[in-house]
Amino acid sequence: MSGTDFSRTDRDTRLHSVAAVWERAGFPPASALRHAEICLSVADHDDRVRLVAAMWANHGFPPADAVQRAEICLILAAPTPSALTRNRNRKKEAK
């Protein structure tokens, strides 16, 4: 399996894990997947918790619940340590 396959598999796993959080909250699969994509795209942003919590709050979740759900989504959206190591190794090899 190539490095690209590993990173794609890792990203897909993270995407589906985050989408499952949204689905368990009652969102249909397509909407859950779209929200999960947003979570993954902002996972490295400085205001990531605020941005994701705002998505939950926009759907009627109370502020404390929105923040808690945002934190869960962002934990699941974060790259795994092994994925980070593979990325560092690929960058070293490219030099």
PDB file of C-alpha atoms in Angstrom:
ATOM      1  CA  MET A   1       0.000   0.000   0.000  1.00  0.00           C
ATOM      2  CA  SER A   2       1.439   3.380  -0.941  1.00  0.00           C
ATOM      3  CA  GLY A   3       1.681   6.404   1.332  1.00  0.00           C
ATOM      4  CA  THR A   4      -1.211   7.970  -0.532  1.00  0.00           C
ATOM      5  CA  ASP A   5      -3.357   4.910   0.132  1.00  0.00           C
ATOM      6  CA  PHE A   6      -2.485   5.072   3.839  1.00  0.00           C
ATOM      7  CA  SER A   7      -3.342   8.759   4.072  1.00  0.00           C
ATOM      8  CA  ARG A   8      -6.576   8.292   2.132  1.00  0.00           C
ATOM      9  CA  THR A   9      -7.584   5.376   4.364  1.00  0.00           C
ATOM     10  CA  ASP A  10      -6.715   7.361   7.498  1.00  0.00           C
ATOM     11  CA  ARG A  11      -8.695  10.369   6.274  1.00  0.00           C
ATOM     12  CA  ASP A  12     -11.677   8.186   5.332  1.00  0.00           C
ATOM     13  CA  THR A  13     -11.627   6.591   8.765  1.00  0.00           C
ATOM     14  CA  ARG A  14     -11.555   9.989  10.465  1.00  0.00           C
ATOM     15  CA  LEU A  15     -14.273  11.307   8.163  1.00  0.00           C
ATOM     16  CA  HIS A  16     -16.608   8.411   8.892  1.00  0.00           C
ATOM     17  CA  SER A  17     -15.938   8.602  12.630  1.00  0.00           C
ATOM     18  CA  VAL A  18     -16.899  12.275  12.711  1.00  0.00           C
ATOM     19  CA  ALA A  19     -19.918  11.685  10.450  1.00  0.00           C
ATOM     20  CA  ALA A  20     -21.109   9.021  12.904  1.00  0.00           C
ATOM     21  CA  VAL A  21     -21.231  11.651  15.669  1.00  0.00           C
ATOM     22  CA  TRP A  22     -23.482  13.818  13.502  1.00  0.00           C
ATOM     23  CA  GLU A  23     -25.651  10.850  12.506  1.00  0.00           C
ATOM     24  CA  ARG A  24     -26.131   9.822  16.133  1.00  0.00           C
ATOM     25  CA  ALA A  25     -27.388  13.364  16.752  1.00  0.00           C
ATOM     26  CA  GLY A  26     -30.120  12.764  14.172  1.00  0.00           C
ATOM     27  CA  PHE A  27     -28.627  14.165  10.968  1.00  0.00           C
ATOM     28  CA  PRO A  28     -29.187  12.238   7.729  1.00  0.00           C
ATOM     29  CA  PRO A  29     -26.069  10.540   6.305  1.00  0.00           C
ATOM     30  CA  ALA A  30     -25.415  13.081   3.529  1.00  0.00           C
ATOM     31  CA  SER A  31     -25.703  16.004   5.932  1.00  0.00           C
ATOM     32  CA  ALA A  32     -23.566  14.214   8.521  1.00  0.00           C
ATOM     33  CA  LEU A  33     -20.872  13.595   5.920  1.00  0.00           C
ATOM     34  CA  ARG A  34     -20.933  17.244   4.810  1.00  0.00           C
ATOM     35  CA  HIS A  35     -20.580  18.414   8.415  1.00  0.00           C
ATOM     36  CA  ALA A  36     -17.760  15.911   8.959  1.00  0.00           C
ATOM     37  CA  GLU A  37     -15.914  17.277   5.902  1.00  0.00           C
ATOM     38  CA  ILE A  38     -16.122  20.752   7.431  1.00  0.00           C
ATOM     39  CA  CYS A  39     -14.783  19.435  10.745  1.00  0.00           C
ATOM     40  CA  LEU A  40     -11.807  17.831   9.015  1.00  0.00           C
ATOM     41  CA  SER A  41     -11.115  20.958   6.989  1.00  0.00           C
ATOM     42  CA  VAL A  42     -10.982  23.191  10.097  1.00  0.00           C
ATOM     43  CA  ALA A  43      -9.171  20.669  12.325  1.00  0.00           C
ATOM     44  CA  ASP A  44      -5.903  22.652  12.066  1.00  0.00           C
ATOM     45  CA  HIS A  45      -7.505  26.096  12.336  1.00  0.00           C
ATOM     46  CA  ASP A  46      -6.761  28.189  15.444  1.00  0.00           C
ATOM     47  CA  ASP A  47     -10.480  28.763  16.153  1.00  0.00           C
ATOM     48  CA  ARG A  48     -11.493  25.190  15.362  1.00  0.00           C
ATOM     49  CA  VAL A  49     -13.530  24.576  18.523  1.00  0.00           C
ATOM     50  CA  ARG A  50     -15.443  27.835  18.120  1.00  0.00           C
ATOM     51  CA  LEU A  51     -16.111  27.148  14.425  1.00  0.00           C
ATOM     52  CA  VAL A  52     -17.391  23.604  14.948  1.00  0.00           C
ATOM     53  CA  ALA A  53     -19.345  24.555  18.088  1.00  0.00           C
ATOM     54  CA  ALA A  54     -21.057  27.273  16.039  1.00  0.00           C
ATOM     55  CA  MET A  55     -22.184  24.607  13.548  1.00  0.00           C
ATOM     56  CA  TRP A  56     -23.759  22.617  16.374  1.00  0.00           C
ATOM     57  CA  ALA A  57     -25.285  25.751  17.932  1.00  0.00           C
ATOM     58  CA  ASN A  58     -26.757  26.737  14.554  1.00  0.00           C
ATOM     59  CA  HIS A  59     -28.692  23.475  14.665  1.00  0.00           C
ATOM     60  CA  GLY A  60     -30.231  24.284  18.036  1.00  0.00           C
ATOM     61  CA  PHE A  61     -27.831  22.591  20.441  1.00  0.00           C
ATOM     62  CA  PRO A  62     -27.246  24.494  23.712  1.00  0.00           C
ATOM     63  CA  PRO A  63     -23.802  26.184  23.988  1.00  0.00           C
ATOM     64  CA  ALA A  64     -22.243  23.713  26.460  1.00  0.00           C
ATOM     65  CA  ASP A  65     -23.489  20.743  24.439  1.00  0.00           C
ATOM     66  CA  ALA A  66     -22.297  22.362  21.204  1.00  0.00           C
ATOM     67  CA  VAL A  67     -18.780  22.831  22.592  1.00  0.00           C
ATOM     68  CA  GLN A  68     -18.657  19.264  23.916  1.00  0.00           C
ATOM     69  CA  ARG A  69     -19.786  17.853  20.569  1.00  0.00           C
ATOM     70  CA  ALA A  70     -17.287  20.074  18.751  1.00  0.00           C
ATOM     71  CA  GLU A  71     -14.448  18.778  20.911  1.00  0.00           C
ATOM     72  CA  ILE A  72     -15.459  15.174  20.227  1.00  0.00           C
ATOM     73  CA  CYS A  73     -15.602  15.817  16.476  1.00  0.00           C
ATOM     74  CA  LEU A  74     -12.215  17.511  16.487  1.00  0.00           C
ATOM     75  CA  ILE A  75     -10.597  14.711  18.470  1.00  0.00           C
ATOM     76  CA  LEU A  76     -11.902  12.236  15.893  1.00  0.00           C
ATOM     77  CA  ALA A  77     -10.863  14.534  13.019  1.00  0.00           C
ATOM     78  CA  ALA A  78      -7.257  14.854  14.184  1.00  0.00           C
ATOM     79  CA  PRO A  79      -4.679  12.852  12.245  1.00  0.00           C
ATOM     80  CA  THR A  80      -3.408   9.789  14.060  1.00  0.00           C
ATOM     81  CA  PRO A  81       0.199   9.860  15.338  1.00  0.00           C
ATOM     82  CA  SER A  82       1.148   7.179  12.807  1.00  0.00           C
ATOM     83  CA  ALA A  83      -0.211   9.345   9.966  1.00  0.00           C
ATOM     84  CA  LEU A  84       1.841  12.292  11.203  1.00  0.00           C
ATOM     85  CA  THR A  85       4.966  10.131  11.334  1.00  0.00           C
ATOM     86  CA  ARG A  86       4.361   8.872   7.771  1.00  0.00           C
ATOM     87  CA  ASN A  87       3.967  12.468   6.557  1.00  0.00           C
ATOM     88  CA  ARG A  88       7.222  13.544   8.254  1.00  0.00           C
ATOM     89  CA  ASN A  89       9.070  10.550   6.797  1.00  0.00           C
ATOM     90  CA  ARG A  90       7.792  11.340   3.290  1.00  0.00           C
ATOM     91  CA  LYS A  91       8.944  14.943   3.612  1.00  0.00           C
ATOM     92  CA  LYS A  92      12.402  13.788   4.701  1.00  0.00           C
ATOM     93  CA  GLU A  93      12.615  11.389   1.758  1.00  0.00           C
ATOM     94  CA  ALA A  94      11.611  14.142  -0.664  1.00  0.00           C
ATOM     95  CA  LYS A  95      14.563  16.324   0.375  1.00  0.00           C
TER      96      LYS A  95
END
